[in-house]
mmCIF file of C-alpha atoms in Angstrom:
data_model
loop_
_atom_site.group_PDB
_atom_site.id
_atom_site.type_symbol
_atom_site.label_atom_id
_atom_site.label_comp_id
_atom_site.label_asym_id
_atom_site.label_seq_id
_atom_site.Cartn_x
_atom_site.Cartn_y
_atom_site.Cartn_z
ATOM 1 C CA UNK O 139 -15.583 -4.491 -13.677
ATOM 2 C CA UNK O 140 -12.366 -6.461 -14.586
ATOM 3 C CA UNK O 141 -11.773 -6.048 -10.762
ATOM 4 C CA UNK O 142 -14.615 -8.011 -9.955
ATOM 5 C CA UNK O 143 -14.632 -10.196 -13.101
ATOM 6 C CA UNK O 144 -11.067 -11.648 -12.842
ATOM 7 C CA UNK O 145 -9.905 -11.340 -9.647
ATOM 8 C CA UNK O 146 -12.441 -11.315 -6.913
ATOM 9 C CA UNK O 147 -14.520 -13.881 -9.282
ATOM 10 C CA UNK O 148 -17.542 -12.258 -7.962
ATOM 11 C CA UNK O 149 -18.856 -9.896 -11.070
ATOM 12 C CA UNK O 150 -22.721 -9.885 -8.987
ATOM 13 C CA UNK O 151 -21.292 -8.618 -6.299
ATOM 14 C CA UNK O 152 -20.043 -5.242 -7.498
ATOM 15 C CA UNK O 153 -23.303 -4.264 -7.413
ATOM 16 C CA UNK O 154 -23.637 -4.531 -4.529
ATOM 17 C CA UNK O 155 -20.578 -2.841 -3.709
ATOM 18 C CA UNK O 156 -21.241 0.084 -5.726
ATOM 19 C CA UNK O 157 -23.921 0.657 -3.649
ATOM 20 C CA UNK O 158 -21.887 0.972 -0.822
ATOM 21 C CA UNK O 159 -19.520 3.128 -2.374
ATOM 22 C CA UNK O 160 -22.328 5.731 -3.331
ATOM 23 C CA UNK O 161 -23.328 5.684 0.512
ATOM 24 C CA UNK O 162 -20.198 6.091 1.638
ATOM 25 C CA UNK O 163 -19.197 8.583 -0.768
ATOM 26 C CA UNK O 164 -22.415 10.525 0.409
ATOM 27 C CA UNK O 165 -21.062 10.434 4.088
ATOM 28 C CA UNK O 166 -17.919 11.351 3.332
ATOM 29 C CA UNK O 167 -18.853 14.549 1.958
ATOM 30 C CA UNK O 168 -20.789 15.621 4.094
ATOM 31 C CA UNK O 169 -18.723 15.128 7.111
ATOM 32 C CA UNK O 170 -16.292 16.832 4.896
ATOM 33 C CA UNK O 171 -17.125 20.167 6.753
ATOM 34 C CA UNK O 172 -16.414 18.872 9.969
ATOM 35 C CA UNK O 173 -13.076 17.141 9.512
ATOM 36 C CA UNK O 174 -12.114 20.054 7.915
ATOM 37 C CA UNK O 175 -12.955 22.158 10.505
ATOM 38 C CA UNK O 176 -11.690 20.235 13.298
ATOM 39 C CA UNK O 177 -8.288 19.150 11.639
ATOM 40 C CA UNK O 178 -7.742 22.289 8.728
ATOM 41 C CA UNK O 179 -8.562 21.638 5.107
ATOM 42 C CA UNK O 180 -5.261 20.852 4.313
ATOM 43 C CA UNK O 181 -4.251 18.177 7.198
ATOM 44 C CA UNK O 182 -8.100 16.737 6.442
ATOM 45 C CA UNK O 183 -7.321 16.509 2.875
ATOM 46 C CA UNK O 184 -3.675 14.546 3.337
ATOM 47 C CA UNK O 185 -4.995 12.656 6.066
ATOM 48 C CA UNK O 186 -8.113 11.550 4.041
ATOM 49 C CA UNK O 187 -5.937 10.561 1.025
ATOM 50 C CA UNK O 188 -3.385 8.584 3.298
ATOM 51 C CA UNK O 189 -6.484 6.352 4.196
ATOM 52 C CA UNK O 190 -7.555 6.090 0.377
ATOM 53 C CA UNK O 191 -4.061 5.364 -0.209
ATOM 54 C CA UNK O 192 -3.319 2.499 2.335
ATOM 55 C CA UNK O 193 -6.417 1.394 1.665
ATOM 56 C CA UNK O 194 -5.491 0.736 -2.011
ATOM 57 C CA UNK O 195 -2.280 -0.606 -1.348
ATOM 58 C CA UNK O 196 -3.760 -3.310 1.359
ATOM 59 C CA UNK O 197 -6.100 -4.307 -1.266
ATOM 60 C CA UNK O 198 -2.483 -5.089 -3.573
ATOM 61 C CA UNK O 199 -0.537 -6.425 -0.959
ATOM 62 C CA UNK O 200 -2.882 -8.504 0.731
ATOM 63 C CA UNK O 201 -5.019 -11.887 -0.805
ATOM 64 C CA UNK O 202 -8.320 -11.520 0.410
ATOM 65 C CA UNK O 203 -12.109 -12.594 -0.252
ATOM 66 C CA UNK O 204 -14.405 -10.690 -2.153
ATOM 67 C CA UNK O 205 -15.998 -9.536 1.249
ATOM 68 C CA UNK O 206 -12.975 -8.308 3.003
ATOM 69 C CA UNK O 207 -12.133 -6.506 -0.138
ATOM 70 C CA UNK O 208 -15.507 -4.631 -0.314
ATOM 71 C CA UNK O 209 -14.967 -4.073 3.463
ATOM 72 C CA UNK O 210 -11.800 -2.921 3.389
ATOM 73 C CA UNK O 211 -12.116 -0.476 0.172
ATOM 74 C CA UNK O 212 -15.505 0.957 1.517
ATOM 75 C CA UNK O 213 -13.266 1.658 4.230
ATOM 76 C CA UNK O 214 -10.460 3.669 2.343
ATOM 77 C CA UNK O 215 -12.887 5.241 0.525
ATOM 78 C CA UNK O 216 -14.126 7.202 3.008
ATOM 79 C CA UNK O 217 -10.266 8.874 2.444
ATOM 80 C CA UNK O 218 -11.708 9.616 -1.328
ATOM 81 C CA UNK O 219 -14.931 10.968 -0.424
ATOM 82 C CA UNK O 220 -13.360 13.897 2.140
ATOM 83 C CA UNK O 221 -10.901 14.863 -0.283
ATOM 84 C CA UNK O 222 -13.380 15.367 -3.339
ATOM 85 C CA UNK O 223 -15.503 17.605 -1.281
ATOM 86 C CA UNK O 224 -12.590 19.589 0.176
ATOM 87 C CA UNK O 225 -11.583 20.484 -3.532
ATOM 88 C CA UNK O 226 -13.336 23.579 -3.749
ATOM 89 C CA UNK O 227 -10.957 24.913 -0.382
ATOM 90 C CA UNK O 228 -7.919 23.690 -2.329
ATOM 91 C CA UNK O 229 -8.499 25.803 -5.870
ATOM 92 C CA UNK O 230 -9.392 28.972 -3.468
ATOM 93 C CA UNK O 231 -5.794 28.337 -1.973
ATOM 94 C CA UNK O 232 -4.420 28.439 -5.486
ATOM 95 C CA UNK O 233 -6.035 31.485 -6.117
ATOM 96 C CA UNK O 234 -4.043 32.718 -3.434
ATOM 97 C CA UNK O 235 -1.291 31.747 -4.120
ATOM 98 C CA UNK O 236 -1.334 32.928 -8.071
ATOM 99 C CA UNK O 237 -2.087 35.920 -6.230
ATOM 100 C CA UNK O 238 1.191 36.332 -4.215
ATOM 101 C CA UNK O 239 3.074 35.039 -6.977
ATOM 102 C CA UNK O 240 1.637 37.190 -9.611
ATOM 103 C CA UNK O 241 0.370 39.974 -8.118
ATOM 104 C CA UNK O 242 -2.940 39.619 -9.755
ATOM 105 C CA UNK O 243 -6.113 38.201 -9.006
ATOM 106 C CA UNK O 244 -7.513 35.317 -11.743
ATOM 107 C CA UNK O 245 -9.949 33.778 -9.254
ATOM 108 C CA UNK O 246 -12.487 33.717 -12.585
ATOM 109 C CA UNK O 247 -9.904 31.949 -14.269
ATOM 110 C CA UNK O 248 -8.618 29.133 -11.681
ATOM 111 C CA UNK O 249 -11.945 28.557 -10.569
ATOM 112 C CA UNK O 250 -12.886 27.821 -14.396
ATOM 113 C CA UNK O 251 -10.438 25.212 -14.466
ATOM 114 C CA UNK O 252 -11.992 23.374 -11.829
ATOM 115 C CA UNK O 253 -13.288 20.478 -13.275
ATOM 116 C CA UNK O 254 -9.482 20.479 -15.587
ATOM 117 C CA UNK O 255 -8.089 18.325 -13.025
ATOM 118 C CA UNK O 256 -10.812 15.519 -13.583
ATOM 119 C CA UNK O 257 -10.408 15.334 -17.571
ATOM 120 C CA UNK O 258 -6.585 14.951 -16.676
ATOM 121 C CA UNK O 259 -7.310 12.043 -14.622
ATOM 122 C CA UNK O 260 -10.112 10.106 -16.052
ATOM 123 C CA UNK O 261 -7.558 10.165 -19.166
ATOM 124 C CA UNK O 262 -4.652 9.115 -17.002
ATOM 125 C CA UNK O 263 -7.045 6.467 -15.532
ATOM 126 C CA UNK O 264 -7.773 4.772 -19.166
ATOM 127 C CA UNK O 265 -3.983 4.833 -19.910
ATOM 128 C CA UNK O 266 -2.942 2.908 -16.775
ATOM 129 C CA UNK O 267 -5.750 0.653 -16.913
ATOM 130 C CA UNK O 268 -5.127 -0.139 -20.661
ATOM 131 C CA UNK O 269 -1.418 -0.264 -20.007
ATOM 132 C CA UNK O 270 -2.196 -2.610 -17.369
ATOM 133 C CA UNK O 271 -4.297 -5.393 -19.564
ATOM 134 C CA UNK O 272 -2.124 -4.964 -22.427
ATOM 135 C CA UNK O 273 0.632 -5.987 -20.323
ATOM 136 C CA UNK O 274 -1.007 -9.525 -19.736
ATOM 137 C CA UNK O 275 -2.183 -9.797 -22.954
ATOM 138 C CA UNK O 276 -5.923 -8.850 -21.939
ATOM 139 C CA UNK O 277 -8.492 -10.618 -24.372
ATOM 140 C CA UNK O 278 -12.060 -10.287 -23.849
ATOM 141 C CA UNK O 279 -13.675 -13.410 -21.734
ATOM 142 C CA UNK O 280 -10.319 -14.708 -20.854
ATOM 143 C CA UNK O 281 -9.342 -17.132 -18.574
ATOM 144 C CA UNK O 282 -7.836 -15.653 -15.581
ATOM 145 C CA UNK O 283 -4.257 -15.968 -15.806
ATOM 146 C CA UNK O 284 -2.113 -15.395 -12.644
ATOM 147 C CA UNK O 285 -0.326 -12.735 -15.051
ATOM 148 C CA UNK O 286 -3.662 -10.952 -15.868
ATOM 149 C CA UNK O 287 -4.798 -10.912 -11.943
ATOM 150 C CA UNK O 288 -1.769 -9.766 -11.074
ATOM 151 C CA UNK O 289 -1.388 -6.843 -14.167
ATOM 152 C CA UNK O 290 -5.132 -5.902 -12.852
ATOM 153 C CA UNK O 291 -4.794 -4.987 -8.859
ATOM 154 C CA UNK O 292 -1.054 -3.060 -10.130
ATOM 155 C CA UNK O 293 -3.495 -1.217 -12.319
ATOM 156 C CA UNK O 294 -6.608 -0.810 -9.866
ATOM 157 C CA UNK O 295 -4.274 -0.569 -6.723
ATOM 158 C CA UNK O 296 -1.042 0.011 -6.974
ATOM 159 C CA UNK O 297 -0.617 2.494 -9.612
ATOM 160 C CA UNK O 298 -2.745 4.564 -8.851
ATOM 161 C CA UNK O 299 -1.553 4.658 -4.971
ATOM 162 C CA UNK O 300 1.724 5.396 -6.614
ATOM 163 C CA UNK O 301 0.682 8.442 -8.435
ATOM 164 C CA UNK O 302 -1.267 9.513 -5.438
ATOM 165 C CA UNK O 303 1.990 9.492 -3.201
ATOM 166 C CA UNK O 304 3.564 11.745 -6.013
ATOM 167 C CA UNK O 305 0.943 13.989 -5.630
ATOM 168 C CA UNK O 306 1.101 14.094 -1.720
ATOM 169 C CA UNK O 307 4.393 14.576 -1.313
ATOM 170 C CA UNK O 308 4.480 17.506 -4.268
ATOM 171 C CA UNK O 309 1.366 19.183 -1.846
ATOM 172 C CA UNK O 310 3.136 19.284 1.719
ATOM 173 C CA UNK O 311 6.354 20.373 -0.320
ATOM 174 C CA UNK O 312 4.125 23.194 -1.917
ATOM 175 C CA UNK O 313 1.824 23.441 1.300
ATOM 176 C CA UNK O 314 5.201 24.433 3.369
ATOM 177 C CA UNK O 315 5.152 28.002 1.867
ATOM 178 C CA UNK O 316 1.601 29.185 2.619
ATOM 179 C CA UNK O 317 1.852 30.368 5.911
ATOM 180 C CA UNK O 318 4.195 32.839 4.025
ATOM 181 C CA UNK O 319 2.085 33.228 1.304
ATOM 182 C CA UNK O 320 -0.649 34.294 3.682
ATOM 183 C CA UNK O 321 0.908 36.502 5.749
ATOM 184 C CA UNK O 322 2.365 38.550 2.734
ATOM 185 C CA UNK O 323 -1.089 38.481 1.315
ATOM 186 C CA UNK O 324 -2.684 40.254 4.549
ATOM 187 C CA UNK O 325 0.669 42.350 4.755
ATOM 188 C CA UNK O 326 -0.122 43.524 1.301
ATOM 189 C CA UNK O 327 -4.244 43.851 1.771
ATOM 190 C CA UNK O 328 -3.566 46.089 4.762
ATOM 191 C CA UNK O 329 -1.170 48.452 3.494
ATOM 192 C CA UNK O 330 -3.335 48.793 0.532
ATOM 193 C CA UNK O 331 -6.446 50.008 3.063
ATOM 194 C CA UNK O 332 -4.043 52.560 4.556
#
């Protein structure tokens, strides 16, 4: 909304884009299975978020219309869509791997916390995007100030590319280790059968 509102000055045309998004969103996931199948759940799932992510900080970086910005986001959010459908792959790695580390299975458990990770971020989300207006002195109906534009695609754009990045370089850090994980975990499985 403030997206639209203040800084593409084109409020009717985020429906429009939203739209769009729920299209593309829709073909995302279900080419999901394919990518993932071609290029590995794990190299689908960083390569899909690298897209969302460069898509997000073109979008900062870059002054463009209100069409090139629907163009180009519809774009990088093809690099959301992938990843939200892959999820399910991820938490079955991390049952694994609270398996090696543990020695005990707590699939129930992980699995439960599934939708966890979207509470944490929808909350993170209303923190950076109130941090964000606050810092320009948001007030309902305002005049655009060059301030409040700029306070709005750091908190639409940049910020959350930045946290993203975290989180990507954290995952091929942790994702390093799983070939060992999985080979101790068949190691394990196959002396228990004998």
């Amino acid at each position: 909304f403030y997206y639209f509102k203040y800084v593409l000055n084109d409020l009717p045309g985020m429906a429009i884009f939203m739209t769009g998004l729920t299209v593309v969103m829709l073909v995302s996931a279900t080419l999901a299975t394919t990518v993932s199948k071609i290029f590995g759940p794990r190299k689908a799932y960083v390569g899909a978020l690298c897209i969302f992510i460069a898509g997000l900080l073109i979008t900062w970086l870059v002054p463009m219309s209100a069409t090139a910005f629907k163009i180009v986001m519809l774009i990088s959010f093809v690099g959301y869509g992938l990843p939200d459908a892959l999820v399910v792959a991820m938490y079955a790695t991390c049952v694994d791997y609270g398996e090696w580390r543990t020695g005990k299975n707590v699939r129930g458990f992980i699995m439960a916390l599934l939708t966890t990770p979207i509470k944490v971020g929808n909350f993170i989300k209303s923190v950076i995007i109130t941090t964000a207006l606050a810092s320009a002195s948001y007030v309902a109906d305002m005049t655009p100030t060059p301030e409040l534009i700029q306070a709005i695609k750091n908190g639409f754009c940049l910020y959350p590319a930045l946290v993203m990045i975290f989180g990507l370089v954290l995952f091929v850090i942790l994702s390093r280790k799983l070939k060992d994980m999985e080979n101790d975990l068949a190691a394990k499985k196959a002396s228990a059968e004998n």
